[in-house]
Structures are given as structure tokens and as C-alpha cells.
mmCIF file with all atom_site columns, C-alpha atoms in Angstrom:
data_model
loop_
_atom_site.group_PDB
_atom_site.id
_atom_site.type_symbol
_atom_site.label_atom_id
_atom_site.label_alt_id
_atom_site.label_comp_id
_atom_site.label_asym_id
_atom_site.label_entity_id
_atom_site.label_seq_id
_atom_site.pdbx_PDB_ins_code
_atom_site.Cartn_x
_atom_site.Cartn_y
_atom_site.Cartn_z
_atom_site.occupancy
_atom_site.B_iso_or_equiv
_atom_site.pdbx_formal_charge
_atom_site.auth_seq_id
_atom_site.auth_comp_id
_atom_site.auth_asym_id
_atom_site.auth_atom_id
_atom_site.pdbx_PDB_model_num
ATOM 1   C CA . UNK A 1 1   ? -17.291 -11.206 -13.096 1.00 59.00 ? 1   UNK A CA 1
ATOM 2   C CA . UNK A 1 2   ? -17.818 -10.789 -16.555 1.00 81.00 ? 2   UNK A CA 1
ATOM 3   C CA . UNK A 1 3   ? -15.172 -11.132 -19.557 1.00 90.00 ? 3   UNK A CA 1
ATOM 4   C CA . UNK A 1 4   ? -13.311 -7.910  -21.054 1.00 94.00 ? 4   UNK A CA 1
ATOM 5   C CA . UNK A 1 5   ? -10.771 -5.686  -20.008 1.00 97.00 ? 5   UNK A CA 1
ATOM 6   C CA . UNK A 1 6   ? -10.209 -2.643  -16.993 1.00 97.00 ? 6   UNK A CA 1
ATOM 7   C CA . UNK A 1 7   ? -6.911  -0.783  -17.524 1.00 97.00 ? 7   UNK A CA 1
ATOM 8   C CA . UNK A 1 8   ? -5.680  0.805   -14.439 1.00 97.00 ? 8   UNK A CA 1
ATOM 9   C CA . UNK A 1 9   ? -3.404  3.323   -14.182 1.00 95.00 ? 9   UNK A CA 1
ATOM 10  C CA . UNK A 1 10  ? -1.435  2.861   -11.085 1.00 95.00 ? 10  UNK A CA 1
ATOM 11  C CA . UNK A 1 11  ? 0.375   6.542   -10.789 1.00 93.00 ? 11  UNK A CA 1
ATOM 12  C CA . UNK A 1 12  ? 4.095   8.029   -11.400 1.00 92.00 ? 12  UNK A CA 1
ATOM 13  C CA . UNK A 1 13  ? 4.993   6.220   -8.459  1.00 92.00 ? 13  UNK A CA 1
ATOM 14  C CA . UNK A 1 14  ? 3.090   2.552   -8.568  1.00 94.00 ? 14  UNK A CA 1
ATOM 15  C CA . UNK A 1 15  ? 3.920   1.520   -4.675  1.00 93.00 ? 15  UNK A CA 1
ATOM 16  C CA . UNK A 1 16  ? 3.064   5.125   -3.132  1.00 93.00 ? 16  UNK A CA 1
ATOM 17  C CA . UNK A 1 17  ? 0.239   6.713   -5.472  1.00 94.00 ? 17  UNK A CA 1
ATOM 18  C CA . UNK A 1 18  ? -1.761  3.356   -6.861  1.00 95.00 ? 18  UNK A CA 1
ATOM 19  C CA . UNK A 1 19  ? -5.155  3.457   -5.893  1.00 94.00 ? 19  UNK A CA 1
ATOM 20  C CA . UNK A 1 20  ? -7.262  0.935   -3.397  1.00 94.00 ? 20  UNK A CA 1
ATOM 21  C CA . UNK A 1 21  ? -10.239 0.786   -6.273  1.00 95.00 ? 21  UNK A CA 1
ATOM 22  C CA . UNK A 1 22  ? -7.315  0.520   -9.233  1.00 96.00 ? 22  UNK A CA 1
ATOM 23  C CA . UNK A 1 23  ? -5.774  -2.454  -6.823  1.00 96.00 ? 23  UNK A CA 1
ATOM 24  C CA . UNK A 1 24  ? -9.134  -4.073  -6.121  1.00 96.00 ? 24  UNK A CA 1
ATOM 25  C CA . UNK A 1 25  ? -10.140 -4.280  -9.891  1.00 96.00 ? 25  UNK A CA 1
ATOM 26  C CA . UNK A 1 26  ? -7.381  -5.869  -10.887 1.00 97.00 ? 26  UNK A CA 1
ATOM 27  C CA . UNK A 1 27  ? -7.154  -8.183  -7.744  1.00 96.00 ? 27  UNK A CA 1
ATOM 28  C CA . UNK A 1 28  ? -10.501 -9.248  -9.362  1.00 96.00 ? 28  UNK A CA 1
ATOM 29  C CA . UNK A 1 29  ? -9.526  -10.191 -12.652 1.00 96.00 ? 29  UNK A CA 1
ATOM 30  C CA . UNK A 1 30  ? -8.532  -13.949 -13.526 1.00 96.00 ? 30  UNK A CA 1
ATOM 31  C CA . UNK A 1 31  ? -5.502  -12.370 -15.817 1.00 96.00 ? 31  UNK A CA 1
ATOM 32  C CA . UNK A 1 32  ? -3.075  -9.215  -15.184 1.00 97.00 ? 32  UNK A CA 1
ATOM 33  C CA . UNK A 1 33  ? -0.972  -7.856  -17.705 1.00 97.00 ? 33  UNK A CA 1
ATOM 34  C CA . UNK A 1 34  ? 1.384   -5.062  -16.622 1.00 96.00 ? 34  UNK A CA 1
ATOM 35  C CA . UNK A 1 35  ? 3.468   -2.144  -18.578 1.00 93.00 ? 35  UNK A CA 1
ATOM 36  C CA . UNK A 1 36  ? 5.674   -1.330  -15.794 1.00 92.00 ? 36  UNK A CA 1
ATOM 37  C CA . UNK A 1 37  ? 9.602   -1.141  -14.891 1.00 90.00 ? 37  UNK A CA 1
ATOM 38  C CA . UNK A 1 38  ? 10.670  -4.567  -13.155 1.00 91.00 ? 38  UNK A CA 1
ATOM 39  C CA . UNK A 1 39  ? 10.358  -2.733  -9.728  1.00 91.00 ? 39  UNK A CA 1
ATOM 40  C CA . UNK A 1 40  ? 7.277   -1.864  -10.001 1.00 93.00 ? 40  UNK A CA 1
ATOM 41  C CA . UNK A 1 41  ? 6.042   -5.075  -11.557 1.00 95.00 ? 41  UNK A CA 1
ATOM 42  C CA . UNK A 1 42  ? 7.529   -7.170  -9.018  1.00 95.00 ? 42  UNK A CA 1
ATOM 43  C CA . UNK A 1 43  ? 5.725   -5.343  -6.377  1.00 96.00 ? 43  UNK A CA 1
ATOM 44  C CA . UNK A 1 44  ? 2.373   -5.702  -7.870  1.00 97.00 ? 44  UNK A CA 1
ATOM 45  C CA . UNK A 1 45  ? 2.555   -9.179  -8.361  1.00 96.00 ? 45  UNK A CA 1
ATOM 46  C CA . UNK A 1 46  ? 3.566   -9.572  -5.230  1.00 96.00 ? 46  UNK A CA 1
ATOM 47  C CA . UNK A 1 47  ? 0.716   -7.700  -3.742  1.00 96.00 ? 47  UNK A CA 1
ATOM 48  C CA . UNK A 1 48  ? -1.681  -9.421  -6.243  1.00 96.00 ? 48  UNK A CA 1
ATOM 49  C CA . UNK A 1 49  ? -0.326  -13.001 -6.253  1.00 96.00 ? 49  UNK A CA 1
ATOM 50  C CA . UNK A 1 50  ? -0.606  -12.309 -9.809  1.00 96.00 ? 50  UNK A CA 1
ATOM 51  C CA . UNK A 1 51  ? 0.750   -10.621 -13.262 1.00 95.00 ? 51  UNK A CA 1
ATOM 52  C CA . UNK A 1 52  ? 2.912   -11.113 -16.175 1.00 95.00 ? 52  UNK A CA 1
ATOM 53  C CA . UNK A 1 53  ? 4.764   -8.570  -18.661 1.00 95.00 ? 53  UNK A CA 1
ATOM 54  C CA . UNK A 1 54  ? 2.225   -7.342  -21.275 1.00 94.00 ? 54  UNK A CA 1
ATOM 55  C CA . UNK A 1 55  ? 3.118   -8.805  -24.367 1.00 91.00 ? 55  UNK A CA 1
ATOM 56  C CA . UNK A 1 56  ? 1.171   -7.703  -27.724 1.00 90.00 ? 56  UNK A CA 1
ATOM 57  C CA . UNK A 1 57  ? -2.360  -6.570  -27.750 1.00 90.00 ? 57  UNK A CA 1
ATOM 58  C CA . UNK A 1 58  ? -3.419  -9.325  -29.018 1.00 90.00 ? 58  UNK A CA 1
ATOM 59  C CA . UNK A 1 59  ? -2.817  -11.584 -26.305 1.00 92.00 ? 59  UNK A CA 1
ATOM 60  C CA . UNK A 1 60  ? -4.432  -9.451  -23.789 1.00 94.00 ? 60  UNK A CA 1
ATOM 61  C CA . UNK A 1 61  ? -7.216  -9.297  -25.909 1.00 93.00 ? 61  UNK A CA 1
ATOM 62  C CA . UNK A 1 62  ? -7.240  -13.414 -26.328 1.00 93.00 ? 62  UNK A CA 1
ATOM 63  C CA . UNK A 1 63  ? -7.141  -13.110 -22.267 1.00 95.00 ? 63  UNK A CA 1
ATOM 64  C CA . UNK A 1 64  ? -10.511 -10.802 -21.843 1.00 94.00 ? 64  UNK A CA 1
ATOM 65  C CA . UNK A 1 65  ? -12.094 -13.823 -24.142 1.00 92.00 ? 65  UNK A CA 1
ATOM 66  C CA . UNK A 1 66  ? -11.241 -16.403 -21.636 1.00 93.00 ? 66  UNK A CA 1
ATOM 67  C CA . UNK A 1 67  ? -12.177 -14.700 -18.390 1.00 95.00 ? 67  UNK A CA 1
ATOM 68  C CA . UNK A 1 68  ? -11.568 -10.994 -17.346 1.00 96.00 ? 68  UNK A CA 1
ATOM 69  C CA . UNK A 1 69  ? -8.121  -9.782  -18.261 1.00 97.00 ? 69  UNK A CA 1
ATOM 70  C CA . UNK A 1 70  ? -6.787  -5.871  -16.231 1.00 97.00 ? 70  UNK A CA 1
ATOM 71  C CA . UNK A 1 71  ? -3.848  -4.100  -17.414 1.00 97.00 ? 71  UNK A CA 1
ATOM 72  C CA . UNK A 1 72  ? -1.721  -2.279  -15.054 1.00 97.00 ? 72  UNK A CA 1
ATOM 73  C CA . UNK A 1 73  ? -0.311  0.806   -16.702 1.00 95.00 ? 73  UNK A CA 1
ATOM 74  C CA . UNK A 1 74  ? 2.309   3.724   -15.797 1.00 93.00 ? 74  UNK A CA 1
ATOM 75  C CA . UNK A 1 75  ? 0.885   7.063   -14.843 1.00 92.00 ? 75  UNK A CA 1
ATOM 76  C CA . UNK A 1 76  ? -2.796  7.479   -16.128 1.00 92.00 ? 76  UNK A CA 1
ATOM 77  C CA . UNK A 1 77  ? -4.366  5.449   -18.257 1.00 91.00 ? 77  UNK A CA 1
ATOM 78  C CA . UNK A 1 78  ? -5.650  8.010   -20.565 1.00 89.00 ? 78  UNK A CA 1
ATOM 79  C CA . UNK A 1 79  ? -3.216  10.726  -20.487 1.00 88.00 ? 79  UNK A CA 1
ATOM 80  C CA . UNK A 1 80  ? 0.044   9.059   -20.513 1.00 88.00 ? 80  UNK A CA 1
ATOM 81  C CA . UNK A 1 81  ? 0.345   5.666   -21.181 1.00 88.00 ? 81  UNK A CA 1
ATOM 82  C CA . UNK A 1 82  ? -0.070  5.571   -25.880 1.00 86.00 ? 82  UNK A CA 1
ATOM 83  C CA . UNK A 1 83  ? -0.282  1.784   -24.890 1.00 88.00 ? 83  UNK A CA 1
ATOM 84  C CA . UNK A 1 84  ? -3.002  2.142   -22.992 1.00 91.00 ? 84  UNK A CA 1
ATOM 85  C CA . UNK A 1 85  ? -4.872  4.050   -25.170 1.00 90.00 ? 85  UNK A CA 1
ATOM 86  C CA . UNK A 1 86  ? -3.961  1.726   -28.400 1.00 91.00 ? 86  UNK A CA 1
ATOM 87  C CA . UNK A 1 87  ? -5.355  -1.184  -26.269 1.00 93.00 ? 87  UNK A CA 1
ATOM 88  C CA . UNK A 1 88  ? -8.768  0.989   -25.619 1.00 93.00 ? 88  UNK A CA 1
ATOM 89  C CA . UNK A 1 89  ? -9.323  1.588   -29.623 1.00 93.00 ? 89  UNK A CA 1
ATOM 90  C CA . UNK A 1 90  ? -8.555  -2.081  -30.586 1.00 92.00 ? 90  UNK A CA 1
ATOM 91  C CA . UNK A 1 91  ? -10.960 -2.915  -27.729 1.00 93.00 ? 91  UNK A CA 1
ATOM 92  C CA . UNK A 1 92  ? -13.714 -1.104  -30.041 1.00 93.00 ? 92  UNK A CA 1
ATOM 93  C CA . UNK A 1 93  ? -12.934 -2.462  -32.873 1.00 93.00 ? 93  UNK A CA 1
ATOM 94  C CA . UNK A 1 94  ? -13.255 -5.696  -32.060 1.00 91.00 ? 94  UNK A CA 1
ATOM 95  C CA . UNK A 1 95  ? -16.288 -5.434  -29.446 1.00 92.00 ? 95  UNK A CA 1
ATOM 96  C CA . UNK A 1 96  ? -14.124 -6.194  -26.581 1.00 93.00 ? 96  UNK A CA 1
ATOM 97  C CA . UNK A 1 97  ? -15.701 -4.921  -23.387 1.00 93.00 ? 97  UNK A CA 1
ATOM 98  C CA . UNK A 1 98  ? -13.047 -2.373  -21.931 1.00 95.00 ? 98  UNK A CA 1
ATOM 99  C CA . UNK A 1 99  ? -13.383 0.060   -18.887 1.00 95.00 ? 99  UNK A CA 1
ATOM 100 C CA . UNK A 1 100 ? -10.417 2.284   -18.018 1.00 95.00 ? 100 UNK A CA 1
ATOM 101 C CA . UNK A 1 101 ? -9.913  3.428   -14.073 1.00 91.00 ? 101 UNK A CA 1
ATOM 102 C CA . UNK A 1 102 ? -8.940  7.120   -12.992 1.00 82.00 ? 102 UNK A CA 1
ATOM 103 C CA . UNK A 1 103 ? -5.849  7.432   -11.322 1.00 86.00 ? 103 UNK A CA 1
ATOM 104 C CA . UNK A 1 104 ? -3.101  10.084  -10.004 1.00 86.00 ? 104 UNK A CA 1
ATOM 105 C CA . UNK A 1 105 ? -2.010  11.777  -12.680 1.00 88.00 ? 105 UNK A CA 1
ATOM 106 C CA . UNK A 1 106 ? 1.764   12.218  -12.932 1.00 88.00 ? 106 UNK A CA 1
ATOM 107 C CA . UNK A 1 107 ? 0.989   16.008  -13.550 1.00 85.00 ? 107 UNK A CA 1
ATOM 108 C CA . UNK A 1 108 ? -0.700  16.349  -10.111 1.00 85.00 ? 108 UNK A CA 1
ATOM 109 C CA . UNK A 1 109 ? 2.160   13.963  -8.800  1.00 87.00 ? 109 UNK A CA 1
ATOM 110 C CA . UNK A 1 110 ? 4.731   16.274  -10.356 1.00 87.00 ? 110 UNK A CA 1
ATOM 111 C CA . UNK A 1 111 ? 3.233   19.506  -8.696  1.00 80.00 ? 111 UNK A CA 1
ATOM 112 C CA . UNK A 1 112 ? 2.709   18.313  -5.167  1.00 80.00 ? 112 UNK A CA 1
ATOM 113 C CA . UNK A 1 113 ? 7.013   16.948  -4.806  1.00 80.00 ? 113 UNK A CA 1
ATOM 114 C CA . UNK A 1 114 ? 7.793   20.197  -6.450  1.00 77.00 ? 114 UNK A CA 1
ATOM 115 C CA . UNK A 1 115 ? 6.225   22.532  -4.093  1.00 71.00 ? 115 UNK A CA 1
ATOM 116 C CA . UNK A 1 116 ? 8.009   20.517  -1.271  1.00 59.00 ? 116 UNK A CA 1
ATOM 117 C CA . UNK A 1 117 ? 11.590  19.811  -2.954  1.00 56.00 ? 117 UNK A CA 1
ATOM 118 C CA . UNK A 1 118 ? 11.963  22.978  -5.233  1.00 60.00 ? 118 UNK A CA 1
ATOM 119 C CA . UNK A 1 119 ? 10.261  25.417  -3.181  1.00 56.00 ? 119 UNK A CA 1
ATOM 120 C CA . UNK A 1 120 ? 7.051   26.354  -5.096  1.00 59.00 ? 120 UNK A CA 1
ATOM 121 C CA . UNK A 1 121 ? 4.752   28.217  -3.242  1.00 60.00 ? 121 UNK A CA 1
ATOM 122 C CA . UNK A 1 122 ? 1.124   27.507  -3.943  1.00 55.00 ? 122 UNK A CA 1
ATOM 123 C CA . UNK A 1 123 ? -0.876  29.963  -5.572  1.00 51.00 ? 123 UNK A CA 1
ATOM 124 C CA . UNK A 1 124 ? 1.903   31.760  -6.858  1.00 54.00 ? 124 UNK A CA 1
ATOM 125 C CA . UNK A 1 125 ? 2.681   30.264  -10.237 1.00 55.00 ? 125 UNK A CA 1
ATOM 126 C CA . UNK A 1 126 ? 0.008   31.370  -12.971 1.00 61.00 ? 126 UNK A CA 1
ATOM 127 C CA . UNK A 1 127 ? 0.472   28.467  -15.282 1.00 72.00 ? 127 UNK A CA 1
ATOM 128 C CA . UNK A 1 128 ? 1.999   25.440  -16.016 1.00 79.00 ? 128 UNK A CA 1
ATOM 129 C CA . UNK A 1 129 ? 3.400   23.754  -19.378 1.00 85.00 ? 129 UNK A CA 1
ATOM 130 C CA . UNK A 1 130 ? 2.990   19.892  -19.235 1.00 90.00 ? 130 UNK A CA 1
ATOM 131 C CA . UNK A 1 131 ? 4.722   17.253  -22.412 1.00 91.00 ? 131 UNK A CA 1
ATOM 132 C CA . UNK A 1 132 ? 5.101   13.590  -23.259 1.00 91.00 ? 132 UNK A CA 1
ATOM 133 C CA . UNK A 1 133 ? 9.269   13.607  -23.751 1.00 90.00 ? 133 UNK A CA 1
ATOM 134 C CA . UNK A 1 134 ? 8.609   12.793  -27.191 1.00 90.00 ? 134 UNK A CA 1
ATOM 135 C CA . UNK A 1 135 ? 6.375   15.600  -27.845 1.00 91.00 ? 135 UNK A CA 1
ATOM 136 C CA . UNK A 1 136 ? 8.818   18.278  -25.842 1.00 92.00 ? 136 UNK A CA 1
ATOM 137 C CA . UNK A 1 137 ? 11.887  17.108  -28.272 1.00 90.00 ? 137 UNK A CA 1
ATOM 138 C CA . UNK A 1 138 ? 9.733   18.230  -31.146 1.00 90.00 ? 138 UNK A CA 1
ATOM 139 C CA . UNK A 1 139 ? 8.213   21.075  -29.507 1.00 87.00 ? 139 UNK A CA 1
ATOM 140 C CA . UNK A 1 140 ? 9.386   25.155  -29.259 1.00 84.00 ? 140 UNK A CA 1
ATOM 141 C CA . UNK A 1 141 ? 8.913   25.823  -26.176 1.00 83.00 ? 141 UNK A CA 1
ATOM 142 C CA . UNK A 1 142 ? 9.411   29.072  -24.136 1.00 82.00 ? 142 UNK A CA 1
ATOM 143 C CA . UNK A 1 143 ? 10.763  28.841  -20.457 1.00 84.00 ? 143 UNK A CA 1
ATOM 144 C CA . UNK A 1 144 ? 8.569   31.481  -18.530 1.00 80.00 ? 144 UNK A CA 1
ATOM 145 C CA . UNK A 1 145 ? 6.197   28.970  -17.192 1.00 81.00 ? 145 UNK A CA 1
ATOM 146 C CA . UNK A 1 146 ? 6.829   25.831  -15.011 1.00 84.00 ? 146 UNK A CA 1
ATOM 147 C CA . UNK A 1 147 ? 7.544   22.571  -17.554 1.00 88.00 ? 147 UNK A CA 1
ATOM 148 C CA . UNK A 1 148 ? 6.706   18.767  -16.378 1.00 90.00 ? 148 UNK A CA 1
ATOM 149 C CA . UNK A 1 149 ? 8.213   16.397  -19.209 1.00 91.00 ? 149 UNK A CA 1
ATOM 150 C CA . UNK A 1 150 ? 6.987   12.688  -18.325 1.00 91.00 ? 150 UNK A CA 1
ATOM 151 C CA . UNK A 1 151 ? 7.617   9.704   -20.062 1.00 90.00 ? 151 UNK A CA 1
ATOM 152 C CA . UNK A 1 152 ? 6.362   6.132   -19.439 1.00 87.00 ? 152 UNK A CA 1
ATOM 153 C CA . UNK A 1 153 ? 9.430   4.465   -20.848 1.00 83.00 ? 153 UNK A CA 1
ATOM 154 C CA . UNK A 1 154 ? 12.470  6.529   -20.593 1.00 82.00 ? 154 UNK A CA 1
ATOM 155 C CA . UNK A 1 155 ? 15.983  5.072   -21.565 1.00 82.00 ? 155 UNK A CA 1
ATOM 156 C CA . UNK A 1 156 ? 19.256  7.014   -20.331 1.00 81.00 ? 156 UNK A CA 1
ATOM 157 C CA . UNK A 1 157 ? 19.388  8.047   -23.941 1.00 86.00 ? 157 UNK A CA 1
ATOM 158 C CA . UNK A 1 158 ? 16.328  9.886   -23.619 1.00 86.00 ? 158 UNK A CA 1
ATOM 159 C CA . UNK A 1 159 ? 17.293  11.788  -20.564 1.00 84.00 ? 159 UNK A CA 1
ATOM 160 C CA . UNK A 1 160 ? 20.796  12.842  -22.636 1.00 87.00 ? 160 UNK A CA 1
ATOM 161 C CA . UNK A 1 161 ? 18.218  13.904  -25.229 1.00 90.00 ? 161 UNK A CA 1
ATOM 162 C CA . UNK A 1 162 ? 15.950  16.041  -22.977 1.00 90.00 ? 162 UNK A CA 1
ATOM 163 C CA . UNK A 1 163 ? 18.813  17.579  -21.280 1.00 90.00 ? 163 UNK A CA 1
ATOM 164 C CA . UNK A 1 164 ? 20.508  18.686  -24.401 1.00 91.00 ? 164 UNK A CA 1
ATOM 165 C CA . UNK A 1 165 ? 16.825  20.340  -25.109 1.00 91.00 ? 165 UNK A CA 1
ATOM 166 C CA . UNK A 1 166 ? 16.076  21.796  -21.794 1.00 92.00 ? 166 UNK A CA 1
ATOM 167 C CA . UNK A 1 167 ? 20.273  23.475  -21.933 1.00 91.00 ? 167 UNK A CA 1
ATOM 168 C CA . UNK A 1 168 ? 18.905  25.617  -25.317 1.00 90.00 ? 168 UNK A CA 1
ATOM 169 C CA . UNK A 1 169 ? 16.626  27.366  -22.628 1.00 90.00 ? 169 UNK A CA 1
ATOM 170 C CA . UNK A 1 170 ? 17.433  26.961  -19.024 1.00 91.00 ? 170 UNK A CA 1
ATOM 171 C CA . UNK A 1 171 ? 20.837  27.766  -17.232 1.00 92.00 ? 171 UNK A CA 1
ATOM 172 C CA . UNK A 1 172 ? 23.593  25.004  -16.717 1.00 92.00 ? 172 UNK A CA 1
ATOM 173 C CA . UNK A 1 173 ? 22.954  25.057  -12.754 1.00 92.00 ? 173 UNK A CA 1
ATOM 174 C CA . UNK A 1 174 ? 19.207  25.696  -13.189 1.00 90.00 ? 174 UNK A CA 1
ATOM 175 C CA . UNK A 1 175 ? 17.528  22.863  -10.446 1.00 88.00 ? 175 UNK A CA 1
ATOM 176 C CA . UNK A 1 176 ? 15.809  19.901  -12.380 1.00 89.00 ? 176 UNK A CA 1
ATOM 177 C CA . UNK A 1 177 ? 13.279  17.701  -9.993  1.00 89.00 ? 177 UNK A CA 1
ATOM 178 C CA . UNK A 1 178 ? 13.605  13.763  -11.232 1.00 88.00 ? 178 UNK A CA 1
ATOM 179 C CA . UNK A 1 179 ? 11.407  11.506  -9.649  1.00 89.00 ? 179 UNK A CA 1
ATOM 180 C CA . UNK A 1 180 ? 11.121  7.577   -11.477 1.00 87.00 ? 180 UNK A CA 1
ATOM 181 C CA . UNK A 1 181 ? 8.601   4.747   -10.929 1.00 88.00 ? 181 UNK A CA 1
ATOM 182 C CA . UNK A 1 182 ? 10.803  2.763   -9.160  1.00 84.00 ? 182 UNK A CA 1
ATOM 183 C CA . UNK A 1 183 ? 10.286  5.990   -6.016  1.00 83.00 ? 183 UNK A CA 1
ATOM 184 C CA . UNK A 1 184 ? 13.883  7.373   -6.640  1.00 84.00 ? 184 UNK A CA 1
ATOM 185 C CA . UNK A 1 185 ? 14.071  10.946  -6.681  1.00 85.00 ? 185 UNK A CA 1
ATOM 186 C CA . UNK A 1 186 ? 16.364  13.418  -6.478  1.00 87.00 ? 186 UNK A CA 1
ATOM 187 C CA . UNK A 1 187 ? 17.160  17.510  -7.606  1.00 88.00 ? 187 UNK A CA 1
ATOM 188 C CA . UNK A 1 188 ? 19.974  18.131  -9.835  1.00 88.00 ? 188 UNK A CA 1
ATOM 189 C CA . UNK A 1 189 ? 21.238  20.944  -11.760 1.00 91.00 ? 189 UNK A CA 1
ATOM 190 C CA . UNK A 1 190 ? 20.371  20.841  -15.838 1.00 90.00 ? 190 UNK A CA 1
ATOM 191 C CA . UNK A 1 191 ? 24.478  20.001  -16.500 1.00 89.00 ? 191 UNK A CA 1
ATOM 192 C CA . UNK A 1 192 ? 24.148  16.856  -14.247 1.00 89.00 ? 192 UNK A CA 1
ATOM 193 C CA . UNK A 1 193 ? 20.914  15.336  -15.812 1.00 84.00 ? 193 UNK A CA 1
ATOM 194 C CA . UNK A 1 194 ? 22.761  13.784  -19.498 1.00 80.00 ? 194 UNK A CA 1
ATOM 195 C CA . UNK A 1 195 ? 24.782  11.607  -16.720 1.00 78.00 ? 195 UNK A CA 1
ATOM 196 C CA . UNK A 1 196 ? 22.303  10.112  -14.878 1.00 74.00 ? 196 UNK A CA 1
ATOM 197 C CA . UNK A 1 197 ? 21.654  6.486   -15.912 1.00 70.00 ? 197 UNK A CA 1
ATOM 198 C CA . UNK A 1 198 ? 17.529  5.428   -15.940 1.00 71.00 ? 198 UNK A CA 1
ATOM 199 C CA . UNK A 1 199 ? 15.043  3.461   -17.192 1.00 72.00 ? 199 UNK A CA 1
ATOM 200 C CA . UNK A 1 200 ? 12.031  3.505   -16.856 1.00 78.00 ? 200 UNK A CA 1
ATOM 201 C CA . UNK A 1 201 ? 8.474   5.459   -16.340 1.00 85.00 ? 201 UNK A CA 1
ATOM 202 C CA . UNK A 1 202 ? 9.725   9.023   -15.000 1.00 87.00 ? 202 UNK A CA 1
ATOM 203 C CA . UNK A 1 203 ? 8.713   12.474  -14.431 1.00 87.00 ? 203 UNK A CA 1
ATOM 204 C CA . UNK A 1 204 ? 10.948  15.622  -14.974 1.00 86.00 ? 204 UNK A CA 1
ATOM 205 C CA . UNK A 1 205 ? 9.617   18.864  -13.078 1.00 86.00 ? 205 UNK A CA 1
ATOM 206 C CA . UNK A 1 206 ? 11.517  22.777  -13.829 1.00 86.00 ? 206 UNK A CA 1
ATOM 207 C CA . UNK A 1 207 ? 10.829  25.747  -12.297 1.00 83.00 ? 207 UNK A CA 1
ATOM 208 C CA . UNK A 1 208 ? 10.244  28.702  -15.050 1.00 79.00 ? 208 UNK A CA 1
ATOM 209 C CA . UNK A 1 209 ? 13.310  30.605  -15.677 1.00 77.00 ? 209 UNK A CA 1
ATOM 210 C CA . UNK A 1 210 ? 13.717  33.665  -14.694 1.00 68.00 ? 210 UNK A CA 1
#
């Protein structure tokens, strides 16, 4: 196989949603770099025999020169992982073959456990309002639609952030659908999300208030 790069995003949930064609690329490259919680990382290189904690840039790029080099990636490759998408530019720059895999998207991921956990009924919601956490914190945003916040490296800081956010427009007891990388997930009201400890890639799902 030739030298250069595939990033593959591996879905909001790695172990459930990661793809046979995302698994066989990287099963095929001499190197694998991952940006994933430990859970998730541990159960790739397990499955792969192979992997190691992305480091800098650099060093993944110093990898595709010596054989062919994959990085594993939260969510999808080219909507939600800003690592991802900084590796694909300096992969141009410097002439770096680079080919980036499809994957579930955590927004399609998000939509399918809501309709089973929070009762959405399909068809019946007329739009939907999708953020990076770090974008949401920044953004006005009005509550009448359906919001997925995702984030590929949430701290428990963060979610005390978001919840303080969300509370400005949603009711105390209004349900909030969690669901992490490492295949937790659970409903709580808005009050109860500041206390829940986390870290890593997530996805936060709210019904529109009424």
C-alpha cells in the first residue's frame, strides 16, 4: 500500500457505530494514530493489534513518510473532529497524500437514540439546530427547534458550562439526552447535567421547548 495518510472517523460511539471499511483501512496501515477517550482507544487497539495516542501533526505526518500512517478520529472526520481537519490542510501543504473516510455522523447518531429515549416521533419535528459546544457557548440561540451540542473533547467543566447556557432557555426539569464515546448514556433533567462528571467525545440531544 502506498505512503500517506486515511483519517477515519469512527462515530459518537467508536465500539457500536465504527464502520467495517473505516476498520479495514486502518487495519491496513503500518501506523495508527488515534484521538479518542482511553476507552475507546483501548478497544481499537485491541481490535487492530495496533495504535498509539496521536501526538502532534507532525509526527503523524513523519509516519505517512515511512509507510502508510491512519488516524482514528471521534465522530466524523470532516464535521467534527478541528483535528482532523487541521491534519487534512497541513497534508496539502506539504504534498502529503491524505484521504479522509465517511462515517456516522454524531448528528444522525444523536437523532436515531432520541427518537427511542426521548420520544420523538419521526416526521414530526420540522427542523433541527446542530453546534460544536464551543460554537453553542458563543452562539444566541432560540429554543423552538430540537438542539444537538457535540463535542469531541468535553471536560466536566464544559458540561457545567453548557448547562449554565442551555438553563437561560430551557426549564430546570426540561429532559437532556447524554450519550459519551465510551457508550454511556443516560436522560437527565437540565438542573442535573452541571453535576455529572465526563470526559470525553460526547453528544448532548434537547427536545425544543415548548
Amino acid at each position: 500500500m502506498s505512503n500517506g495518510i486515511v483519517i477515519c472517523g469512527l462515530g459518537a460511539v467508536p465500539s457500536e457505530e465504527a464502520t467495517l471499511e473505516a476498520l479495514a483501512a486502518l487495519g491496513g496501515c503500518d501506523e495508527v494514530f488515534t484521538i479518542l477517550d482511553a476507552g475507546s482507544h483501548r478497544w481499537l487497539r485491541g481490535l487492530l493489534g495496533k495504535g498509539e495516542p496521536f501526538s502532534t501533526p507532525a509526527a503523524l505526518l513523519a509516519a505517512a513518510r515511512r509507510g502508510r500512517a491512519g488516524l482514528a478520529v471521534w465522530g466524523h472526520a470532516r464535521t467534527t473532529s478541528a483535528q482532523a481537519e487541521e491534519v487534512e490542510r497541513l497534508c496539502a501543504a506539504e504534498g502529503v497524500a491524505c484521504s479522509v473516510l465517511s462515517s456516522v455522523s454524531p448528528l444522525s447518531s444523536a437523532a436515531a437514540r432520541a427518537v427511542c429515549l426521548l420520544g420523538w416521533e419521526k416526521g414530526t419535528e420540522k427542523g433541527l439546530q446542530a453546534y460544536d459546544l464551543e460554537a453553542y457557548l458563543k452562539a444566541d440561540v432560540e429554543a423552538c427547534f430540537p438542539l444537538v451540542v457535540f463535542s469531541e473533547t468535553a471536560q466536566t467543566a464544559d458540561l457545567k458550562a453548557l448547562a449554565g447556557a442551555l438553563l437561560k432557555r430551557y426549564p430546570k426539569r426540561h429532559p437532556i439526552l447524554l450519550f459519551s464515546a465510551s457508550g454511556v448514556e443516560r436522560v437527565l433533567a437540565l438542573e442535573e447535567l452541571s453535576a455529572a462528571a465526563f470526559s470525553g467525545g460526547c453528544v448532548f440531544v434537547a427536545p425544543h421547548a415548548s
